[in-house]
Amino acid sequence: MTTVHVRLRIDLGPACSIGPGKVALLEAVDRGGSLSGAARDLGMSYRRAWLLLEEANASFDEPLTRSSVGGAGGGGVELTEFGRALVTTYREFERSVDALGAKHFRSLAARAAAPKRGAPTRRRPLNRR
Amino acid sequence: MTTVHVRLRIDLGPACSIGPGKVALLEAVDRGGSLSGAARDLGMSYRRAWLLLEEANASFDEPLTRSSVGGAGGGGVELTEFGRALVTTYREFERSVDALGAKHFRSLAARAAAPKRGAPTRRRPLNRR
């Protein structure tokens, strides 16, 4: 049984684009409450995670994350309600698109070529559900 | 009014992935009947177009294009029925996903940040409808 999987990126305006990278970062921040932990989770440098979060936060007229205070390690980062709404909307949309893709491409997927023996399989993005 | 636009790529198997580049190439081949013309249309090298078409044709158990014979310039390339079905399915799916995206992200799109003055706008892929 072949599964159809759709990779997507959504442009909500000329300065606002959301894809799997930013969403996975927001989810990792939500899980661990820190940007350095999120960077580690996703196997990216702290600098790259910081820049990506910066870009995500500048994409809307309201921030997706805020600094949290207290806790054993001092201050951390947490999602705002708006940030959490974005993640939820993106993941719901992704599930709908995957279902729609399976419907549209069912007969074409049955004709997909078999992978060559020994050929590397295509890398799947991290933290994809 | 903000428009929501979804960029997508569909994985139909470990050795079969279809995105805007291959579909635009197939459409250009269909319009002009030649690979060199299609490469010119899309602003890519003949070599790159050839490799992309090769990869697209190897993605399914049936070819998407075939050599055509005759015509003023000698032989060319044309889409098979299967290739044409793939292009149609992809474009229909894309329209459905854009409509679904507009529904899911309507309220979030209204919160997208305004582009900075003088900032470059995000490049849109070629031949996107």
XYZ file of N, CA and C in Angstrom:
774
model
N 0.853 -1.204 0.000
C 0.000 0.000 0.000
C 0.888 1.254 0.000
N 0.704 2.043 -0.989
C 1.481 3.281 -1.084
C 0.785 4.379 -0.290
N 1.551 5.150 0.453
C 0.939 6.297 1.115
C 1.330 7.561 0.393
N 0.360 8.420 0.205
C 0.598 9.711 -0.408
C 0.914 10.689 0.718
N 2.024 11.396 0.576
C 2.376 12.363 1.594
C 2.637 13.709 0.932
N 2.038 14.759 1.464
C 2.175 16.080 0.870
C 3.065 16.950 1.756
N 4.103 17.537 1.166
C 4.916 18.509 1.894
C 4.419 19.881 1.505
N 4.159 20.741 2.457
C 3.593 22.034 2.072
C 4.179 23.208 2.829
N 4.008 24.333 2.241
C 4.466 25.620 2.759
C 3.384 26.612 2.397
N 2.992 27.438 3.349
C 1.872 28.336 3.116
C 2.345 29.782 3.132
N 2.057 30.500 2.054
C 2.353 31.932 1.994
C 1.089 32.677 2.381
N 1.174 33.403 3.491
C 0.002 34.153 3.959
C 0.130 35.630 3.607
N 1.222 35.975 2.990
C 1.465 37.364 2.585
C 2.892 37.434 2.100
N 3.293 38.565 1.515
C 4.639 38.672 0.945
C 5.738 38.540 2.007
N 5.424 38.779 3.274
C 6.448 38.681 4.326
C 6.071 37.618 5.345
N 5.239 36.673 4.933
C 4.721 35.703 5.905
C 4.561 34.333 5.265
N 5.497 33.439 5.577
C 5.480 32.112 4.989
C 5.694 31.082 6.102
N 4.834 30.076 6.143
C 4.899 29.073 7.211
C 5.068 27.681 6.603
N 6.072 26.958 7.081
C 6.300 25.606 6.583
C 6.657 24.674 7.723
N 7.053 23.448 7.365
C 7.303 22.433 8.397
C 8.422 22.813 9.383
N 9.420 23.585 8.938
C 10.536 23.942 9.819
C 10.099 24.803 10.992
N 9.387 25.882 10.675
C 8.941 26.780 11.740
C 7.954 26.095 12.672
N 7.063 25.304 12.099
C 6.054 24.641 12.924
C 6.719 23.625 13.857
N 7.682 22.859 13.341
C 8.389 21.887 14.196
C 9.147 22.612 15.305
N 9.705 23.784 14.994
C 10.430 24.545 16.015
C 9.469 25.028 17.106
N 8.332 25.547 16.701
C 7.343 26.008 17.689
C 6.886 24.852 18.576
N 6.674 23.688 17.971
C 6.268 22.516 18.747
C 7.350 22.098 19.742
N 8.613 22.168 19.294
C 9.717 21.772 20.180
C 9.854 22.765 21.335
N 9.649 24.045 21.049
C 9.666 25.066 22.103
C 8.535 24.778 23.099
N 7.393 24.426 22.575
C 6.226 24.142 23.419
C 6.489 22.938 24.330
N 7.152 21.919 23.775
C 7.445 20.714 24.567
C 8.433 20.995 25.691
N 9.536 21.688 25.339
C 10.637 21.791 26.298
C 10.741 23.122 27.028
N 10.063 24.142 26.497
C 10.107 25.441 27.156
C 11.431 26.187 27.028
N 12.281 25.741 26.098
C 13.526 26.506 25.895
C 13.975 26.407 24.447
N 14.632 27.460 23.983
C 15.057 27.483 22.587
C 16.275 26.586 22.381
N 17.176 26.552 23.347
C 18.365 25.697 23.178
C 17.946 24.219 23.160
N 16.959 23.862 24.007
C 16.450 22.482 23.999
C 15.779 22.154 22.671
N 15.028 23.121 22.147
C 14.329 22.916 20.871
C 15.338 22.715 19.745
N 16.404 23.540 19.753
C 17.444 23.422 18.728
C 18.063 22.028 18.786
N 18.371 21.576 20.006
C 18.951 20.240 20.195
C 18.001 19.169 19.663
N 16.731 19.258 20.050
C 15.702 18.311 19.583
C 15.693 18.168 18.067
N 15.848 19.291 17.383
C 15.700 19.308 15.928
C 17.039 19.164 15.218
N 18.115 19.022 15.992
C 19.439 18.856 15.384
C 19.899 20.073 14.615
N 19.533 21.263 15.078
C 20.027 22.473 14.407
C 20.810 23.310 15.417
N 21.611 24.230 14.901
C 22.395 25.078 15.794
C 21.462 26.041 16.533
N 21.920 26.500 17.695
C 21.142 27.481 18.452
C 20.914 28.720 17.604
N 21.974 29.125 16.889
C 21.868 30.325 16.049
C 20.773 30.177 14.985
N 20.736 29.000 14.357
C 19.745 28.796 13.302
C 18.337 28.804 13.895
N 18.180 28.153 15.056
C 16.877 28.119 15.713
C 16.433 29.533 16.101
N 17.406 30.319 16.586
C 17.100 31.682 17.020
C 16.616 32.520 15.830
N 17.332 32.398 14.719
C 16.970 33.166 13.514
C 15.596 32.750 12.982
N 15.352 31.439 13.013
C 14.081 30.926 12.500
C 12.909 31.419 13.366
N 13.123 31.414 14.675
C 12.071 31.872 15.587
C 11.839 33.371 15.425
N 12.942 34.090 15.260
C 12.888 35.533 15.015
C 12.034 35.815 13.774
N 12.315 35.063 12.717
C 11.591 35.257 11.449
C 10.114 34.913 11.626
N 9.851 33.813 12.347
C 8.464 33.407 12.586
C 7.718 34.497 13.353
N 8.364 35.024 14.371
C 7.711 36.046 15.193
C 7.464 37.345 14.438
N 8.328 37.623 13.452
C 8.162 38.849 12.674
C 7.137 38.683 11.557
N 6.613 37.455 11.402
C 5.709 37.176 10.284
C 4.280 37.642 10.533
N 3.956 37.867 11.790
C 2.585 38.265 12.117
C 2.590 39.562 12.922
N 1.428 40.167 13.035
C 1.373 41.416 13.785
C 1.296 41.166 15.300
N 1.507 39.911 15.697
C 1.471 39.532 17.108
C 2.489 38.402 17.287
N 3.237 38.376 18.398
C 4.259 37.321 18.546
C 3.682 35.930 18.766
N 4.436 34.935 18.327
C 4.042 33.532 18.481
C 4.605 32.948 19.780
N 5.683 33.563 20.284
C 6.302 33.088 21.531
C 6.562 34.281 22.447
N 6.769 33.991 23.723
C 7.189 35.034 24.666
C 8.184 34.408 25.643
N 8.992 35.262 26.271
C 9.925 34.779 27.294
C 9.122 34.367 28.511
N 9.511 33.239 29.086
C 8.877 32.827 30.331
C 9.891 33.039 31.441
N 9.438 33.288 32.645
C 10.373 33.525 33.755
C 10.258 32.386 34.762
N 11.291 32.247 35.557
C 11.266 31.238 36.622
C 11.629 29.864 36.117
N 11.483 28.856 36.961
C 11.888 27.487 36.619
C 13.335 27.282 37.033
N 13.738 26.023 37.039
C 15.075 25.679 37.536
C 16.168 26.382 36.740
N 16.041 26.376 35.404
C 17.109 26.928 34.565
C 16.964 28.421 34.309
N 16.129 29.095 35.077
C 15.916 30.523 34.827
C 14.899 30.707 33.723
N 15.010 31.782 32.940
C 14.018 32.121 31.916
C 14.022 31.149 30.754
N 12.881 31.006 30.097
C 12.778 30.149 28.924
C 11.880 30.803 27.898
N 11.338 30.017 26.997
C 10.444 30.523 25.958
C 9.171 29.691 25.971
N 8.039 30.312 25.769
C 6.787 29.551 25.650
C 5.942 30.118 24.528
N 5.008 29.320 24.033
C 4.124 29.792 22.967
C 3.061 30.717 23.546
N 2.724 31.735 22.770
C 1.546 32.539 23.109
C 0.313 31.763 22.638
N -0.854 32.241 23.031
C -2.087 31.602 22.550
C -2.146 31.653 21.025
N -1.690 32.771 20.489
C -1.686 32.944 19.042
C -0.740 31.934 18.379
N 0.430 31.739 18.984
C 1.392 30.760 18.470
C 0.820 29.352 18.488
N 0.118 29.044 19.574
C -0.475 27.706 19.674
C -1.586 27.535 18.622
N -2.346 28.584 18.384
C -3.414 28.525 17.375
C -2.823 28.287 15.977
N -1.668 28.921 15.722
C -1.021 28.745 14.417
C -0.602 27.287 14.220
N 0.033 26.711 15.240
C 0.488 25.326 15.154
C -0.694 24.383 14.934
N -1.756 24.584 15.696
C -2.936 23.733 15.574
C -3.547 23.841 14.174
N -3.679 25.073 13.695
C -4.260 25.291 12.359
C -3.412 24.623 11.292
N -2.090 24.769 11.406
C -1.187 24.182 10.406
C -1.310 22.660 10.393
N -1.302 22.042 11.561
C -1.350 20.571 11.625
C -2.711 20.034 11.155
N -3.765 20.760 11.473
C -5.097 20.345 10.986
C -5.154 20.437 9.466
N -4.623 21.542 8.965
C -4.603 21.746 7.513
C -3.798 20.639 6.832
N -2.648 20.329 7.417
C -1.771 19.293 6.872
C -2.502 17.933 6.799
N -3.224 17.615 7.854
C -3.970 16.343 7.840
C -5.035 16.349 6.742
N -5.739 17.471 6.604
C -6.763 17.568 5.553
C -6.143 17.424 4.169
N -4.983 18.065 3.978
C -4.323 18.028 2.662
C -3.825 16.614 2.359
N -3.280 15.939 3.368
C -2.834 14.552 3.159
C -4.015 13.667 2.745
N -5.159 13.858 3.398
C -6.349 13.064 3.068
C -6.821 13.368 1.648
N -6.810 14.654 1.307
C -7.223 15.078 -0.030
C -6.248 14.539 -1.082
N -4.958 14.561 -0.758
C -3.929 14.060 -1.666
C -4.099 12.568 -1.913
N -4.410 11.832 -0.849
C -4.610 10.385 -0.993
C -5.769 10.104 -1.942
N -6.796 10.956 -1.881
C -7.967 10.781 -2.743
C -7.613 11.099 -4.198
N -6.992 12.279 -4.400
C -6.661 12.707 -5.766
C -5.653 11.777 -6.449
N -4.655 11.310 -5.668
C -3.531 10.622 -6.292
C -3.561 9.116 -6.110
N -4.677 8.574 -5.659
C -4.722 7.132 -5.378
C -4.254 6.312 -6.576
N -4.845 6.576 -7.746
C -4.514 5.709 -8.880
C -3.109 5.988 -9.405
N -2.649 7.254 -9.309
C -1.286 7.553 -9.754
C -0.254 6.949 -8.814
N -0.557 6.943 -7.512
C 0.399 6.395 -6.537
C 0.625 4.908 -6.775
N -0.399 4.246 -7.276
C -0.275 2.809 -7.558
C 0.703 2.569 -8.713
N 0.986 3.611 -9.488
C 1.899 3.491 -10.619
C 3.292 4.018 -10.299
N 3.521 4.442 -9.055
C 4.844 4.956 -8.676
C 5.893 3.868 -8.856
N 7.062 4.281 -9.357
C 8.149 3.322 -9.569
C 8.630 2.774 -8.233
N 9.056 1.518 -8.244
C 9.642 0.922 -7.044
C 11.024 1.539 -6.844
N 11.448 1.743 -5.588
C 12.790 2.291 -5.366
C 13.841 1.314 -5.876
N 14.916 1.859 -6.428
C 16.008 1.003 -6.905
C 16.689 0.362 -5.710
N 17.125 -0.882 -5.886
C 17.830 -1.555 -4.787
C 19.080 -0.786 -4.431
N 19.245 -0.511 -3.140
C 20.439 0.185 -2.692
C 20.360 1.697 -2.843
N 19.324 2.183 -3.519
C 19.205 3.625 -3.680
C 18.771 4.248 -2.355
N 19.314 5.406 -2.041
C 18.912 6.039 -0.786
C 17.451 6.469 -0.879
N 16.704 6.284 0.187
C 15.319 6.751 0.165
C 15.328 8.233 0.484
N 14.308 8.899 0.013
C 14.217 10.342 0.182
C 14.112 10.687 1.669
N 14.881 11.682 2.083
C 14.869 12.070 3.482
C 13.530 12.717 3.843
N 12.974 12.302 4.950
C 11.724 12.928 5.405
C 12.057 14.007 6.413
N 11.321 15.116 6.385
C 11.615 16.174 7.347
C 11.435 15.677 8.785
N 12.160 16.292 9.674
C 12.093 15.934 11.098
C 10.718 16.200 11.680
N 10.355 15.413 12.618
C 9.160 15.687 13.431
C 7.878 15.814 12.632
N 7.870 15.140 11.494
C 6.673 15.164 10.695
C 5.709 14.139 11.262
N 4.439 14.490 11.469
C 3.463 13.515 11.957
C 2.857 12.768 10.791
N -6.913 42.706 0.740
C -7.301 41.294 0.847
C -6.057 40.416 0.700
N -5.809 39.617 1.660
C -4.648 38.727 1.610
C -5.027 37.436 0.900
N -4.151 36.969 0.032
C -4.423 35.671 -0.566
C -3.519 34.629 0.056
N -4.097 33.486 0.351
C -3.347 32.369 0.882
C -2.889 31.532 -0.307
N -1.604 31.248 -0.352
C -1.100 30.437 -1.446
C -0.294 29.285 -0.871
N -0.563 28.080 -1.336
C 0.120 26.901 -0.806
C 1.102 26.371 -1.842
N 2.352 26.189 -1.436
C 3.335 25.542 -2.312
C 3.419 24.092 -1.882
N 3.294 23.173 -2.816
C 3.279 21.777 -2.383
C 4.111 20.851 -3.241
N 4.439 19.746 -2.662
C 5.231 18.688 -3.281
C 4.626 17.390 -2.780
N 4.404 16.449 -3.683
C 3.705 15.226 -3.302
C 4.637 14.030 -3.428
N 4.768 13.303 -2.340
C 5.546 12.066 -2.364
C 4.575 10.911 -2.573
N 4.733 10.226 -3.707
C 3.831 9.099 -3.999
C 4.509 7.774 -3.709
N 5.738 7.842 -3.264
C 6.508 6.643 -2.948
C 7.925 7.080 -2.681
N 8.788 6.180 -2.200
C 10.162 6.569 -1.866
C 10.966 7.039 -3.080
N 10.554 6.658 -4.283
C 11.305 7.063 -5.475
C 10.434 7.899 -6.406
N 9.403 8.526 -5.847
C 8.440 9.221 -6.698
C 7.922 10.463 -6.004
N 8.430 11.606 -6.433
C 8.050 12.871 -5.821
C 7.725 13.877 -6.926
N 6.582 14.529 -6.805
C 6.135 15.455 -7.845
C 5.906 16.838 -7.247
N 6.527 17.850 -7.831
C 6.351 19.212 -7.347
C 6.183 20.176 -8.504
N 6.175 21.479 -8.192
C 5.904 22.483 -9.226
C 6.917 22.484 -10.369
N 8.171 22.120 -10.101
C 9.190 22.147 -11.154
C 8.914 21.142 -12.259
N 8.660 19.880 -11.875
C 8.401 18.852 -12.884
C 7.105 19.134 -13.637
N 6.090 19.595 -12.905
C 4.806 19.847 -13.562
C 4.928 20.996 -14.562
N 5.638 22.058 -14.170
C 5.832 23.182 -15.096
C 6.605 22.729 -16.331
N 7.578 21.841 -16.152
C 8.352 21.336 -17.289
C 7.461 20.519 -18.229
N 6.630 19.651 -17.648
C 5.731 18.853 -18.491
C 4.775 19.764 -19.263
N 4.273 20.801 -18.613
C 3.374 21.732 -19.297
C 4.083 22.463 -20.427
N 5.338 22.850 -20.184
C 6.092 23.566 -21.219
C 6.385 22.648 -22.406
N 6.676 21.380 -22.116
C 6.879 20.396 -23.188
C 5.584 20.262 -23.996
N 4.479 20.215 -23.291
C 3.175 20.058 -23.947
C 2.867 21.255 -24.856
N 3.213 22.458 -24.390
C 2.945 23.662 -25.179
C 3.785 23.699 -26.447
N 5.096 23.437 -26.296
C 6.009 23.680 -27.407
C 6.441 22.448 -28.175
N 6.261 21.270 -27.572
C 6.643 20.051 -28.276
C 8.138 19.804 -28.367
N 8.933 20.534 -27.564
C 10.368 20.252 -27.574
C 10.963 20.543 -26.207
N 12.007 19.783 -25.879
C 12.624 19.954 -24.560
C 13.472 21.217 -24.521
N 14.156 21.540 -25.636
C 14.988 22.756 -25.623
C 14.099 23.992 -25.509
N 12.940 23.965 -26.169
C 11.989 25.079 -26.057
C 11.459 25.197 -24.636
N 11.172 24.046 -24.019
C 10.651 24.045 -22.652
C 11.693 24.614 -21.692
N 12.952 24.201 -21.879
C 14.034 24.705 -21.025
C 14.132 26.227 -21.146
N 14.057 26.719 -22.382
C 14.112 28.168 -22.620
C 12.949 28.863 -21.924
N 11.747 28.323 -22.109
C 10.540 28.881 -21.477
C 10.718 29.061 -19.977
N 11.348 28.076 -19.357
C 11.439 28.061 -17.898
C 12.738 28.674 -17.388
N 13.568 29.143 -18.334
C 14.823 29.776 -17.924
C 15.792 28.815 -17.267
N 15.769 27.556 -17.705
C 16.753 26.609 -17.150
C 17.620 26.059 -18.285
N 18.761 25.485 -17.920
C 19.646 24.933 -18.940
C 18.998 23.692 -19.550
N 19.406 23.373 -20.773
C 18.896 22.165 -21.423
C 19.239 20.945 -20.588
N 20.469 20.946 -20.038
C 20.917 19.819 -19.224
C 20.019 19.609 -18.014
N 19.683 20.723 -17.352
C 18.848 20.616 -16.155
C 17.453 20.103 -16.527
N 16.911 20.624 -17.636
C 15.587 20.191 -18.082
C 15.607 18.699 -18.423
N 16.681 18.276 -19.075
C 16.796 16.879 -19.483
C 16.838 15.966 -18.254
N 17.633 16.350 -17.258
C 17.748 15.547 -16.035
C 16.420 15.485 -15.285
N 15.728 16.627 -15.247
C 14.452 16.696 -14.537
C 13.408 15.809 -15.218
N 13.403 15.854 -16.547
C 12.442 15.038 -17.298
C 12.771 13.553 -17.146
N 14.072 13.257 -17.163
C 14.548 11.887 -16.945
C 14.037 11.377 -15.598
N 14.208 12.195 -14.571
C 13.790 11.810 -13.215
C 12.274 11.632 -13.155
N 11.550 12.556 -13.797
C 10.081 12.459 -13.802
C 9.646 11.160 -14.476
N 10.273 10.843 -15.599
C 9.892 9.635 -16.341
C 10.231 8.354 -15.591
N 11.279 8.428 -14.743
C 11.669 7.240 -13.977
C 10.828 7.082 -12.712
N 9.956 8.051 -12.452
C 9.192 8.037 -11.200
C 7.994 7.106 -11.241
N 7.574 6.731 -12.436
C 6.390 5.887 -12.571
C 6.719 4.653 -13.400
N 5.825 3.692 -13.358
C 6.091 2.467 -14.114
C 5.708 2.636 -15.590
N 5.408 3.858 -15.983
C 5.020 4.170 -17.363
C 5.551 5.566 -17.669
N 6.061 5.830 -18.875
C 6.626 7.156 -19.149
C 5.563 8.261 -19.234
N 5.994 9.462 -18.910
C 5.127 10.645 -18.960
C 5.252 11.345 -20.307
N 6.384 11.118 -20.999
C 6.612 11.742 -22.311
C 7.126 10.682 -23.280
N 7.023 10.992 -24.574
C 7.624 10.126 -25.589
C 8.182 11.021 -26.699
N 9.113 10.475 -27.446
C 9.659 11.220 -28.581
C 8.601 11.296 -29.669
N 8.492 12.450 -30.267
C 7.581 12.568 -31.403
C 8.432 12.690 -32.657
N 7.901 12.243 -33.775
C 8.680 12.312 -35.009
C 8.022 13.281 -35.985
N 8.815 13.759 -36.908
C 8.284 14.646 -37.930
C 8.245 16.093 -37.474
N 7.619 16.939 -38.265
C 7.585 18.369 -37.970
C 8.796 19.033 -38.597
N 8.731 20.369 -38.662
C 9.778 21.122 -39.347
C 11.151 20.881 -38.735
N 11.232 20.873 -37.403
C 12.543 20.759 -36.746
C 12.964 19.330 -36.484
N 12.293 18.368 -37.105
C 12.637 16.975 -36.839
C 11.912 16.488 -35.600
N 12.517 15.567 -34.875
C 11.867 14.947 -33.717
C 11.708 15.907 -32.549
N 10.694 15.669 -31.712
C 10.475 16.480 -30.517
C 10.025 15.587 -29.374
N 9.386 16.178 -28.408
C 8.882 15.435 -27.251
C 7.426 15.786 -27.053
N 6.630 14.796 -26.697
C 5.233 15.097 -26.367
C 4.804 14.299 -25.147
N 3.741 14.750 -24.498
C 3.238 14.044 -23.324
C 2.484 12.794 -23.744
N 2.628 11.739 -22.952
C 1.763 10.585 -23.130
C 0.427 10.902 -22.455
N -0.554 10.034 -22.661
C -1.837 10.221 -21.975
C -1.635 10.202 -20.467
N -0.743 9.324 -20.037
C -0.451 9.212 -18.608
C 0.173 10.500 -18.074
N 1.100 11.077 -18.849
C 1.728 12.346 -18.459
C 0.715 13.465 -18.356
N -0.203 13.483 -19.315
C -1.232 14.526 -19.303
C -2.153 14.352 -18.087
N -2.466 13.095 -17.755
C -3.320 12.825 -16.588
C -2.640 13.287 -15.301
N -1.317 13.095 -15.231
C -0.576 13.526 -14.039
C -0.655 15.044 -13.869
N -0.418 15.773 -14.964
C -0.452 17.236 -14.918
C -1.844 17.711 -14.490
N -2.871 17.138 -15.086
C -4.249 17.537 -14.758
C -4.554 17.271 -13.290
N -4.182 16.081 -12.816
C -4.446 15.726 -11.417
C -3.728 16.681 -10.473
N -2.468 16.980 -10.802
C -1.682 17.874 -9.937
C -2.315 19.261 -9.862
N -2.692 19.821 -11.008
C -3.251 21.176 -11.023
C -4.616 21.223 -10.340
N -5.405 20.166 -10.509
C -6.704 20.117 -9.817
C -6.493 20.055 -8.308
N -5.551 19.210 -7.907
C -5.245 19.069 -6.488
C -4.770 20.405 -5.916
N -3.896 21.076 -6.650
C -3.357 22.360 -6.213
C -4.484 23.387 -5.998
N -5.427 23.419 -6.930
C -6.542 24.357 -6.771
C -7.361 24.022 -5.524
N -7.608 22.715 -5.300
C -8.366 22.302 -4.113
C -7.631 22.685 -2.837
N -6.299 22.496 -2.843
C -5.511 22.788 -1.642
C -5.487 24.299 -1.378
N -5.367 25.098 -2.438
C -5.401 26.552 -2.254
C -6.733 26.985 -1.641
N -7.814 26.401 -2.124
C -9.145 26.752 -1.589
C -9.261 26.330 -0.132
N -8.763 25.133 0.167
C -8.796 24.626 1.542
C -7.920 25.503 2.448
N -6.769 25.917 1.928
C -5.854 26.772 2.695
C -6.486 28.118 2.999
N -7.179 28.682 2.017
C -7.838 29.969 2.224
C -8.868 29.856 3.349
N -9.539 28.701 3.414
C -10.552 28.481 4.448
C -9.894 28.336 5.824
N -8.879 27.461 5.888
C -8.226 27.206 7.180
C -7.504 28.444 7.725
N -6.853 29.206 6.823
C -5.948 30.262 7.291
C -6.532 31.666 7.161
N -7.825 31.758 6.895
C -8.399 33.086 6.664
C -8.061 34.048 7.795
N -8.343 33.628 9.033
C -8.158 34.580 10.135
C -6.673 34.822 10.428
N -5.850 33.794 10.235
C -4.412 33.986 10.463
C -3.799 34.885 9.390
N -4.281 34.762 8.156
C -3.734 35.574 7.061
C -3.999 37.062 7.312
N -5.101 37.349 7.975
C -5.424 38.746 8.273
C -4.433 39.336 9.275
N -3.680 38.465 9.958
C -2.709 38.921 10.939
C -1.288 38.897 10.405
N -1.118 38.539 9.136
C 0.224 38.502 8.537
C 0.855 39.883 8.598
N 2.156 39.928 8.900
C 2.862 41.199 8.975
C 2.904 41.858 7.604
N 2.871 43.178 7.596
C 3.014 43.915 6.341
C 4.462 43.806 5.911
N 4.728 43.736 4.590
C 6.128 43.673 4.146
C 6.840 44.957 4.536
N 8.114 44.832 4.906
C 8.910 46.026 5.240
C 9.128 46.835 3.978
N 9.140 48.152 4.117
C 9.379 49.011 2.947
C 10.747 48.716 2.373
N 10.774 48.484 1.080
C 12.061 48.235 0.428
C 12.551 46.806 0.558
N 11.864 46.010 1.362
C 12.291 44.616 1.500
C 11.910 43.857 0.237
N 12.773 42.924 -0.196
C 12.432 42.155 -1.393
C 11.240 41.256 -1.084
N 10.324 41.126 -2.018
C 9.217 40.207 -1.803
C 9.675 38.813 -2.166
N 9.021 37.851 -1.593
C 9.407 36.459 -1.787
C 9.222 36.066 -3.259
N 10.214 35.392 -3.785
C 10.148 34.975 -5.183
C 9.077 33.901 -5.357
N 8.249 34.048 -6.348
C 7.250 33.023 -6.633
C 7.776 32.091 -7.703
N 7.476 30.794 -7.592
C 7.974 29.875 -8.622
C 7.419 30.234 -10.000
N 8.178 29.871 -11.027
C 7.782 30.134 -12.413
C 6.513 29.401 -12.788
N 5.755 29.994 -13.656
C 4.619 29.308 -14.280
C 3.599 28.806 -13.278
N 3.505 29.473 -12.151
C 2.523 29.071 -11.160
C 1.205 29.694 -11.559
N 0.108 28.881 -11.563
C -1.193 29.462 -11.878
C -1.820 30.009 -10.619
